Amino acid sequence: MQNDIVVEDVRKSYGKVQALKGVSLQAEAGKILGLLGPNGAGKTTLIRILTTLLKPDSGRATIAGIDVAKHPMRIRSLIGLAGQYPAVDEMLTGRENLVMVGQLYHFSRKASKERAQELLEQFSLTDAADRTVKTYSGGMRRRLDLAASIVARPAVLFLDEPTTGLDPRTRNDLWEFIRQLVDDGTTLLLTTQQLEEADNLADWITVIDHGEVIAAGTSETLKSQLGQDVLELQISNRSYIPQVQTLLESIGRETPHVDTATGRFSVVVPHGTQSLLEAVRVLDQQSIAIADIALRRPTLDEVFLSITSASEN
Amino acid sequence: MAQQVITQSKVVPAAQYRDPSLMQSLWWNVTDALIITRRNLTYYVRLPQLLVFSTIQPVMFLLLFAYVFGGAIQTQNGNYINFLLPGIIVQTAMFGGSVAAVGLAEDLKKGLIDRFRSLPMARSAVLAGRTLADTVRNIFVVLLMIGVGHIIGFRFQNGFLNAVAAVVLVIAFGHVFSWIFAFIGMMVKDPETAQVAGFIWVFPLVFASSIFVPTETMPELLQIFAENQPVSIVANVVRGLMIGTPHDSVWLAIAWLTGIYVIFVPLSVWQYRRSAN
Ligand SMILES: Nc1ncnc2c1ncn2[C@@H]1O[C@H](COP(=O)(O)OP(=O)(O)OP(=O)(O)O)[C@@H](O)[C@H]1O
Ligand SMILES: [Mg+2]
């Protein structure tokens, strides 16, 4: 399959801050690439480079084979962008915003108006279409911003945290809509901090942290890359928490996560059932009562926390 | 199969892209700027109070200067309103440009410039649309001030064509200076700073000039500056064209404006293109 977005060893610094330290990734045409990373990882910086807003210090990025830094104008007619914060004109109405964007893509006024109407319907904004954006709620602005990003039916679409600030229902609608868009042939690069979102939407996930790619794969491969099972354990007497923590640390592969309010632990373990038995045995030796114990597959959240904390060290 | 072709045609395939011809690009420079101009002028329709207050201020200036200083300032033929009006419309056209600095800094802050920069529109369009909209507003304000001036005694003394030429020069002056404001707005990136930074360089040019008072009474060094800086030269030419006083060559004024224009248009566009860094 052909790659629509190719990023090769891209670096970018803001003064002394190295935002990207040599990032490489690919997105297949017609697929969704989820770019996952904690605050400050460099997601927005990468999107800004790919959408011609920023020039990389070094490295190469191409979209549909066109070099982003060398032919920014060509790139701009191919892509759509909805940035991390909605960029719509408060003083114009929703409709006027979309018509203006259409015209700036050099569609005729008539075509821009028709497309605006279509998008307003698609994003359930018809009732508010002729009100100034100043009167819109946060979710309505975000929907309008997303609508603006696909006015030209771009071949490649960039969405920077598109569902931040949307209620669950609107978010689900948007997911549905995004899938539809990709079925129609759009290639999508989507950043998110919500693993659920990446898990749900992305065909391929690239995890970045501190400006570096630290893992990549489908959500399934990422989950199994972490490999081993997670041991979940609950104790009834919470005064034993520090003690249990030390014990689990020697059994598990990493520092156990503990919810001090409930006395619930979770820790990735190397040997599955054997590790479970070992946990039962050592806690029994110390006469610490176990309220509940189980083994399960890791969630993507745990994979994420585990690889991002590993890159910290 | 047919179904698939239809759904695929929804997306513009990358391979279909062609670079626009030179003529096409030049044409888009114009149309894109007009789209942005229209957007900026919409602000005045949505917020009529913005227009009202930005008009009241220069008119108030005119009345205050005419009546408060009018008696104290000695001008050659003793008719201060005839001396004042040409100067004060030059000052108004100049102050009018500060809207460009604040407006652009606001667009930057709200991320709108990012949206525009991600679109395949002409790179000069956002700035040209800003300065054009401010020029349209300037035309309105300048004509209004001439009307108010007329009510309080101002009269053109030098024929209709010279009066028209004077007004055109004032508007051109305002337009050229709004590109300096545009550059400042793109530089400082923050509306409040733009408000202040936009004005700092304006005051010496406006007050150490022949706009409000004849320059003869100024200390010698100041007088040299005041007589040779562009605002005075333009104000003198405008005054000369309107009421027939002796003045520098119109070409000197045009040369100054052209010089500022060819420096600040590319400078502002350059700043616009690198505004994300
Ligand atoms: N304009 C700037 N000037 C200086 N430093 C910047 C600038 N923009 C980003 N940075 C720094 O670059 C790094 C990457 O920032 P970036 O915005 O790309 O992260 P992100 O992954 O999008 O984070 P978030 O999830 O919080 O949006 C951070 O350390 C940030 O502080
Ligand atoms: Mg970000």
XYZ file of C-alpha atoms and ligand atoms in Angstrom:
622
model
C 0.000 0.000 0.000
C 1.188 3.483 -0.831
C 2.179 5.845 1.971
C 0.515 9.247 1.880
C 2.474 10.868 4.688
C 6.166 10.141 5.094
C 8.229 11.791 7.809
C 11.962 11.136 7.897
C 14.149 12.170 10.792
C 12.428 15.511 11.324
C 13.945 17.789 13.954
C 12.679 21.059 15.339
C 13.872 23.238 18.224
C 12.328 26.352 19.696
C 15.404 28.121 20.994
C 16.835 25.690 23.536
C 13.750 23.461 23.659
C 14.132 20.445 21.385
C 10.523 19.776 20.461
C 11.272 17.047 17.881
C 14.484 15.026 18.095
C 14.382 13.090 14.849
C 10.889 11.758 14.256
C 10.140 9.282 11.477
C 6.734 7.860 10.653
C 4.427 6.884 7.788
C 0.702 6.947 7.231
C -0.877 4.696 4.640
C -3.218 6.241 2.109
C -6.829 5.999 3.186
C -5.979 4.961 6.736
C -5.995 6.623 10.137
C -2.712 7.235 11.890
C -3.115 8.018 15.572
C -0.354 10.140 17.033
C -0.396 9.518 20.723
C 1.639 11.326 23.333
C 1.490 13.193 26.648
C 1.537 16.993 26.995
C 4.562 18.560 25.385
C 5.465 15.409 23.440
C 5.704 17.331 20.176
C 2.416 16.315 18.512
C 1.296 19.822 17.640
C 4.785 20.727 16.445
C 4.764 17.792 14.032
C 1.303 18.694 12.738
C 2.396 22.295 12.238
C 5.363 21.122 10.199
C 3.225 18.821 8.062
C 0.672 21.567 7.434
C 3.364 24.051 6.280
C 2.959 26.362 9.281
C 6.447 25.620 10.586
C 9.675 24.775 8.789
C 11.599 21.813 10.217
C 15.240 22.443 11.199
C 16.246 19.266 9.377
C 14.773 16.077 8.006
C 12.191 15.576 5.308
C 8.426 15.308 5.200
C 6.319 14.485 2.163
C 2.598 14.296 1.585
C 1.468 12.363 -1.509
C 5.101 12.470 -2.584
C 5.298 16.279 -2.416
C 7.951 17.807 -0.183
C 6.242 19.871 2.495
C 9.021 22.426 2.931
C 9.721 22.835 -0.805
C 6.179 23.105 -2.165
C 4.023 24.502 0.621
C 1.423 25.926 -1.787
C 0.787 22.507 -3.389
C 0.511 20.924 0.020
C -2.033 23.515 1.144
C -4.411 22.607 -1.661
C -4.244 18.949 -0.667
C -4.690 19.110 3.061
C -7.185 20.136 5.673
C -6.284 21.169 9.205
C -8.217 21.524 12.412
C -5.749 22.755 15.001
C -5.708 22.102 18.711
C -7.753 25.248 19.377
C -10.690 26.165 17.133
C -9.684 28.873 14.660
C -12.944 30.407 13.545
C -13.863 34.053 13.206
C -16.018 35.073 16.160
C -17.515 38.064 14.440
C -18.774 36.142 11.415
C -21.646 33.676 11.414
C -20.968 29.963 11.120
C -22.105 30.040 7.519
C -19.956 33.048 6.644
C -16.918 31.309 8.124
C -17.410 28.262 5.903
C -18.200 30.288 2.777
C -15.065 32.360 3.330
C -12.894 29.259 3.649
C -14.469 27.831 0.464
C -13.699 31.012 -1.426
C -10.137 31.037 -0.144
C -9.789 27.548 -1.648
C -10.873 29.363 -4.820
C -14.270 27.766 -5.191
C -16.918 29.982 -6.746
C -19.186 31.838 -4.359
C -22.084 29.611 -5.341
C -20.126 26.389 -4.805
C -18.812 27.712 -1.474
C -22.357 28.451 -0.316
C -23.603 25.011 -1.302
C -20.714 23.301 0.424
C -21.265 25.425 3.542
C -24.916 24.387 3.681
C -23.954 20.724 3.271
C -21.420 20.938 6.109
C -23.733 22.863 8.427
C -26.243 20.045 8.034
C -23.635 17.359 8.489
C -22.383 18.933 11.719
C -25.873 19.771 13.071
C -25.228 23.476 12.979
C -28.145 24.553 10.797
C -30.044 26.187 13.670
C -27.051 28.316 14.611
C -25.789 28.816 11.058
C -26.688 32.486 10.840
C -25.655 33.493 14.349
C -22.241 35.005 14.998
C -19.761 32.458 16.309
C -19.344 34.605 19.430
C -22.629 33.101 20.623
C -21.521 29.479 20.015
C -20.695 27.021 22.770
C -17.230 25.429 22.880
C -18.492 22.233 21.255
C -20.241 24.144 18.471
C -17.042 26.062 17.708
C -15.085 22.864 17.506
C -17.644 21.346 15.144
C -17.502 24.450 12.965
C -13.714 24.311 12.989
C -13.809 20.671 11.870
C -16.294 21.542 9.157
C -13.936 24.291 7.979
C -11.094 21.786 7.780
C -12.920 19.588 5.249
C -14.493 22.290 3.076
C -12.245 21.291 0.161
C -12.648 17.530 0.713
C -8.928 17.242 1.360
C -7.056 14.081 0.422
C -5.094 14.300 3.655
C -6.595 15.613 6.853
C -4.878 16.642 10.093
C -6.856 16.809 13.292
C -5.080 17.952 16.453
C -7.021 16.581 19.417
C -10.350 16.857 17.592
C -12.617 15.612 20.354
C -11.254 17.645 23.259
C -14.160 19.459 24.850
C -16.923 17.490 23.162
C -19.631 15.718 25.127
C -19.644 11.890 24.781
C -22.546 11.874 22.351
C -21.034 14.473 20.042
C -17.721 12.695 20.316
C -19.269 9.416 19.178
C -20.979 11.199 16.281
C -17.651 12.666 15.337
C -15.932 9.274 15.460
C -18.621 7.915 13.178
C -18.129 10.843 10.881
C -14.353 10.410 10.834
C -14.735 6.744 9.872
C -17.063 7.754 7.051
C -14.544 10.299 5.832
C -11.784 7.729 5.750
C -14.048 5.255 3.951
C -14.402 7.937 1.285
C -10.642 7.860 0.768
C -9.216 10.532 3.070
C -5.951 9.835 4.839
C -6.118 11.058 8.413
C -3.486 11.938 10.944
C -5.076 12.431 14.298
C -3.427 13.363 17.567
C -4.970 12.456 20.836
C -4.206 11.963 24.471
C -7.165 9.655 24.890
C -6.155 6.084 24.351
C -9.728 5.091 23.901
C -9.864 7.331 20.873
C -6.724 5.913 19.316
C -7.897 2.390 20.132
C -11.259 3.058 18.514
C -10.226 4.912 15.404
C -6.621 4.448 14.472
C -5.398 1.739 12.108
C -1.886 2.440 13.241
C -0.646 4.162 16.381
C 2.622 6.017 16.789
C 3.497 6.982 20.329
C 5.795 9.953 20.788
C 7.253 11.427 23.936
C 9.835 14.147 24.440
C 10.073 14.584 20.696
C 10.897 10.947 19.933
C 8.930 7.998 18.607
C 8.910 5.480 21.423
C 6.542 2.883 20.015
C 4.512 2.173 16.900
C 2.058 -0.473 15.830
C -1.609 -1.394 15.761
C -3.347 -1.158 19.103
C -3.232 -4.979 19.273
C 0.506 -5.205 18.651
C 1.146 -2.430 21.137
C -0.837 -4.294 23.744
C 1.047 -7.503 23.132
C 4.347 -5.646 22.817
C 3.939 -4.872 26.457
C 3.404 -8.602 26.465
C 2.695 -9.894 29.855
C -0.492 -9.887 31.818
C -1.541 -7.447 34.418
C -2.093 -8.639 37.949
C -4.896 -6.872 39.758
C -5.116 -7.239 43.465
C -7.155 -5.713 46.221
C -6.416 -5.820 49.937
C -8.987 -5.195 52.642
C -6.707 -3.513 55.148
C -5.302 -0.383 53.609
C -2.615 0.089 56.258
C -0.647 -2.645 54.448
C -0.392 -0.593 51.243
C 3.337 0.307 51.524
C 4.243 -3.260 52.402
C 2.278 -4.761 49.508
C 3.788 -2.226 47.193
C 7.310 -3.441 48.009
C 6.291 -7.074 47.642
C 4.632 -6.537 44.270
C 7.575 -4.535 43.088
C 9.790 -7.595 43.372
C 7.259 -9.770 41.545
C 6.235 -7.323 38.806
C 8.160 -5.815 35.940
C 7.564 -2.213 36.957
C 6.402 -0.050 39.838
C 2.875 -1.160 40.737
C 0.051 1.318 40.322
C -1.941 1.713 43.484
C -5.221 3.382 44.242
C -4.702 4.366 47.858
C -8.408 5.098 48.385
C -9.526 1.549 47.589
C -6.365 -0.435 48.225
C -6.388 -1.713 44.652
C -3.094 -2.541 42.925
C -2.247 -3.282 39.341
C 1.129 -4.366 38.059
C 2.485 -5.903 34.903
C 3.877 -9.346 35.710
C 6.341 -11.467 33.726
C 5.050 -14.982 34.304
C 1.240 -14.873 34.312
C -0.301 -17.476 36.536
C 3.000 -18.263 38.177
C 3.373 -14.646 39.234
C -0.176 -14.693 40.563
C 0.575 -17.721 42.701
C 3.739 -16.126 43.949
C 1.821 -13.003 44.957
C -0.711 -15.075 46.840
C 2.080 -16.965 48.596
C 4.120 -13.945 49.762
C 1.051 -12.047 50.941
C -0.108 -15.130 52.836
C 3.306 -15.398 54.520
C 2.869 -11.822 55.767
C -0.750 -12.613 56.742
C -2.154 -9.876 54.526
C -5.735 -10.684 53.530
C -6.525 -10.504 49.803
C -10.029 -9.233 48.967
C -9.785 -9.839 45.240
C -7.128 -10.992 42.791
C -7.146 -11.479 39.009
C -5.039 -11.595 35.871
C -6.011 -9.691 32.731
C -4.693 -8.344 29.405
C -3.282 -4.843 29.625
C -5.370 -1.880 28.460
C -3.867 0.552 25.983
C -3.719 3.033 28.854
C -1.280 0.832 30.692
C 0.764 0.277 27.577
C 0.922 4.013 27.139
C 1.867 4.775 30.720
C 4.387 1.977 30.746
C 6.204 3.081 27.573
C 6.084 6.770 28.351
C 7.417 6.226 31.865
C 10.118 3.939 30.455
C 11.227 6.727 28.108
C 11.437 9.009 31.130
C 14.245 6.912 32.596
C -17.488 -0.729 -8.764
C -19.417 2.328 -9.960
C -20.234 3.013 -6.353
C -16.578 3.073 -5.476
C -15.737 5.520 -8.221
C -18.412 7.875 -6.926
C -17.245 7.715 -3.328
C -13.636 8.153 -4.310
C -14.457 11.217 -6.356
C -15.519 12.891 -3.107
C -11.904 13.409 -2.250
C -9.626 15.496 -4.433
C -6.891 13.056 -5.485
C -3.410 14.415 -4.954
C -2.374 13.556 -8.498
C -4.965 15.945 -9.936
C -3.246 18.964 -8.485
C -1.779 21.483 -10.940
C 0.147 24.621 -10.051
C -1.839 27.732 -10.987
C -0.571 29.823 -13.901
C 1.094 33.153 -13.198
C -2.001 35.059 -14.310
C -4.142 32.885 -12.103
C -1.876 33.536 -9.084
C -1.919 37.274 -9.689
C -5.688 37.234 -9.977
C -5.953 35.286 -6.728
C -3.792 37.899 -5.021
C -6.569 40.358 -5.774
C -9.621 38.199 -5.089
C -8.219 36.703 -1.865
C -7.421 40.182 -0.558
C -10.971 41.293 -1.358
C -12.446 38.301 0.493
C -10.426 39.260 3.572
C -11.321 42.940 3.153
C -14.973 42.014 3.145
C -14.480 39.917 6.271
C -12.778 42.815 8.082
C -15.454 45.287 7.053
C -18.112 42.903 8.371
C -16.796 43.757 11.846
C -18.078 47.313 11.419
C -21.495 46.013 10.368
C -21.680 43.617 13.334
C -20.329 46.173 15.800
C -21.630 49.563 14.625
C -20.441 51.081 17.908
C -16.888 50.315 16.755
C -17.383 52.614 13.789
C -19.206 55.240 15.850
C -16.477 55.517 18.471
C -13.605 55.324 16.039
C -15.282 58.245 14.232
C -16.174 60.316 17.276
C -12.556 60.458 18.408
C -11.081 62.224 15.340
C -14.071 64.549 15.070
C -13.613 65.440 18.731
C -9.918 66.095 18.040
C -10.894 68.414 15.228
C -13.311 70.387 17.400
C -10.939 70.532 20.388
C -8.005 71.750 18.317
C -10.132 74.242 16.403
C -11.691 75.798 19.495
C -9.148 75.194 22.294
C -5.921 75.992 20.433
C -7.436 77.959 17.581
C -7.130 81.263 19.412
C -3.603 80.667 20.682
C -1.898 79.357 17.538
C -0.756 82.007 15.085
C -0.870 80.985 11.443
C 0.027 83.080 8.431
C -3.389 84.150 7.265
C -4.879 83.915 10.727
C -7.542 81.383 9.775
C -6.620 78.405 11.980
C -9.384 76.045 10.803
C -8.107 76.317 7.238
C -4.596 75.534 8.518
C -5.760 72.782 10.879
C -8.123 70.688 8.779
C -5.609 69.481 6.154
C -3.169 68.565 8.949
C -5.677 66.844 11.152
C -6.991 64.601 8.376
C -3.403 63.496 7.751
C -3.097 62.716 11.459
C -6.442 60.873 11.422
C -5.470 58.777 8.409
C -2.277 57.834 10.219
C -3.919 56.917 13.546
C -6.519 54.938 11.590
C -3.812 52.466 10.602
C -3.316 51.371 14.209
C -6.427 49.210 13.792
C -4.295 47.048 11.499
C -1.718 46.361 14.218
C -4.313 45.410 16.813
C -6.512 43.468 14.390
C -3.678 41.355 13.042
C -2.255 40.663 16.502
C -5.738 39.512 17.520
C -6.050 37.235 14.477
C -2.670 35.751 15.349
C -3.606 35.189 18.959
C -6.899 33.528 18.051
C -5.161 31.178 15.630
C -6.954 32.614 12.601
C -3.665 33.440 10.917
C -2.740 29.764 11.270
C -5.940 28.768 9.528
C -5.286 31.264 6.730
C -1.698 30.123 6.400
C -2.829 26.522 5.966
C -5.081 27.508 3.037
C -3.834 27.780 -0.555
C -4.516 31.507 -0.577
C -2.200 34.338 -1.638
C 0.374 35.112 1.021
C -0.216 38.835 0.847
C -3.996 38.548 1.099
C -4.467 38.630 4.868
C -2.359 41.784 5.187
C -3.680 43.435 2.037
C -7.240 42.666 3.138
C -6.515 44.227 6.501
C -4.959 47.430 5.135
C -7.622 47.733 2.422
C -10.424 47.520 4.958
C -8.728 50.188 7.056
C -8.392 52.335 3.958
C -12.103 52.036 3.248
C -12.793 53.137 6.790
C -10.297 55.995 6.405
C -12.105 57.262 3.319
C -15.310 57.393 5.301
C -13.737 59.167 8.291
C -11.757 61.672 6.207
C -14.802 62.691 4.194
C -16.809 63.023 7.383
C -14.138 65.288 8.882
C -14.075 67.479 5.840
C -17.858 67.767 6.195
C -17.623 68.697 9.885
C -14.755 71.081 9.056
C -16.963 72.741 6.506
C -19.649 73.327 9.128
C -17.171 75.101 11.411
C -15.733 77.291 8.696
C -13.208 75.355 6.629
C -13.184 76.232 2.907
C -11.099 74.775 0.021
C -9.140 77.654 -1.517
C -7.384 76.036 -4.460
C -9.943 74.590 -6.836
C -11.774 71.297 -7.121
C -9.075 69.190 -8.779
C -6.445 70.120 -6.201
C -8.916 69.331 -3.424
C -9.530 65.884 -4.914
C -5.793 65.326 -5.327
C -5.296 66.273 -1.659
C -7.902 63.766 -0.480
C -6.403 61.023 -2.653
C -2.967 61.783 -1.222
C -4.274 61.574 2.348
C -5.905 58.215 1.667
C -2.759 56.884 -0.042
C -0.713 58.130 2.914
C -3.009 56.316 5.371
C -2.816 53.147 3.302
C 0.976 53.180 3.116
C 1.317 53.798 6.840
C -1.154 51.022 7.679
C 1.441 48.590 6.266
C 3.861 49.787 8.962
C 1.161 49.093 11.540
C 0.552 45.703 9.917
C 4.231 44.879 10.296
C 4.176 45.897 13.969
C 1.079 43.783 14.627
C 2.733 40.724 13.074
C 5.924 41.398 15.062
C 4.539 41.848 18.568
C 1.807 39.163 18.201
C -0.211 40.451 21.148
C -3.159 42.867 20.846
C -2.397 44.896 23.989
C 1.275 45.302 23.093
C 0.271 46.131 19.534
C -1.950 48.900 20.839
C 0.956 50.514 22.694
C 3.813 49.649 20.342
C 1.696 50.756 17.419
C 1.523 54.302 18.729
C 4.951 54.971 20.212
C 6.656 55.836 16.918
C 3.603 57.777 15.760
C 3.621 60.562 18.348
C 6.950 62.221 17.463
C 6.041 62.033 13.783
C 2.634 63.601 14.385
C 3.510 66.260 16.953
C 6.999 67.228 15.751
C 5.452 68.109 12.424
C 3.552 70.821 10.650
C 0.225 69.092 11.304
C -1.033 71.248 14.158
C 1.336 74.203 14.250
C 3.692 76.030 11.897
C 7.257 74.726 12.419
C 8.941 78.154 12.572
C 8.591 78.474 16.352
C 10.313 75.136 17.112
C 13.943 74.920 18.378
C 16.354 74.666 15.472
C 17.208 70.946 15.568
C 13.586 69.979 16.058
C 12.660 72.286 13.230
C 15.070 70.521 10.879
C 13.523 67.190 11.787
C 9.987 68.535 11.636
C 10.404 70.013 8.205
C 12.020 67.028 6.577
C 10.095 64.070 7.929
C 7.480 62.428 5.693
C 4.415 63.270 7.766
C 5.180 67.007 7.562
C 5.969 66.793 3.886
C 2.668 65.054 3.165
C 0.774 67.439 5.454
C 2.345 70.453 3.723
C 1.482 69.149 0.291
C -2.079 68.334 1.351
C -2.440 71.783 2.892
C -0.960 73.415 -0.184
C -3.333 71.554 -2.470
C -6.319 72.418 -0.295
C -5.717 76.039 0.606
C -2.896 77.164 -1.666
C -0.072 77.621 0.851
C 3.503 77.128 -0.449
C 4.602 73.510 -0.135
C 7.155 70.856 -1.088
C 6.834 69.078 -4.388
C 4.009 66.565 -4.695
C 6.629 64.212 -6.126
C 8.670 64.366 -2.925
C 5.599 63.240 -0.990
C 4.922 60.472 -3.504
C 8.572 59.383 -3.372
C 8.401 59.071 0.424
C 5.190 57.042 0.262
C 6.543 54.793 -2.477
C 9.736 54.222 -0.488
C 7.858 53.251 2.658
C 5.520 51.038 0.646
C 8.214 49.045 -1.140
C 9.983 48.449 2.165
C 7.060 47.583 4.397
C 4.908 45.451 2.092
C 7.594 42.780 1.596
C 8.701 43.113 5.219
C 5.175 42.505 6.498
C 4.560 39.584 4.141
C 7.878 38.080 5.217
C 6.847 38.450 8.852
C 3.455 36.879 8.044
C 5.098 33.864 6.450
C 7.335 33.219 9.424
C 4.725 34.131 12.034
C 4.557 30.634 13.513
C 8.230 30.446 14.499
N 6.251 28.489 20.180
C 6.979 27.781 21.050
N 8.051 28.315 21.656
C 8.803 27.619 22.510
N 8.561 26.347 22.848
C 7.510 25.728 22.287
C 6.658 26.419 21.363
N 5.688 25.556 20.973
C 5.941 24.404 21.611
N 7.020 24.493 22.401
C 7.604 23.406 23.227
O 7.821 22.292 22.386
C 7.464 21.090 23.023
C 6.438 20.349 22.193
O 5.238 21.094 22.174
P 3.942 20.630 21.380
O 2.969 21.739 21.445
O 4.335 20.139 20.047
O 3.437 19.412 22.267
P 2.074 18.575 22.212
O 2.457 17.160 22.101
O 1.179 19.124 21.165
O 1.464 18.836 23.653
P -0.061 18.975 24.114
O -0.609 17.613 24.246
O 0.041 19.653 25.428
O -0.777 19.796 23.090
C 7.003 21.495 24.408
O 8.095 21.331 25.284
C 6.662 22.947 24.289
O 6.903 23.615 25.502
Mg -0.665 19.951 21.141
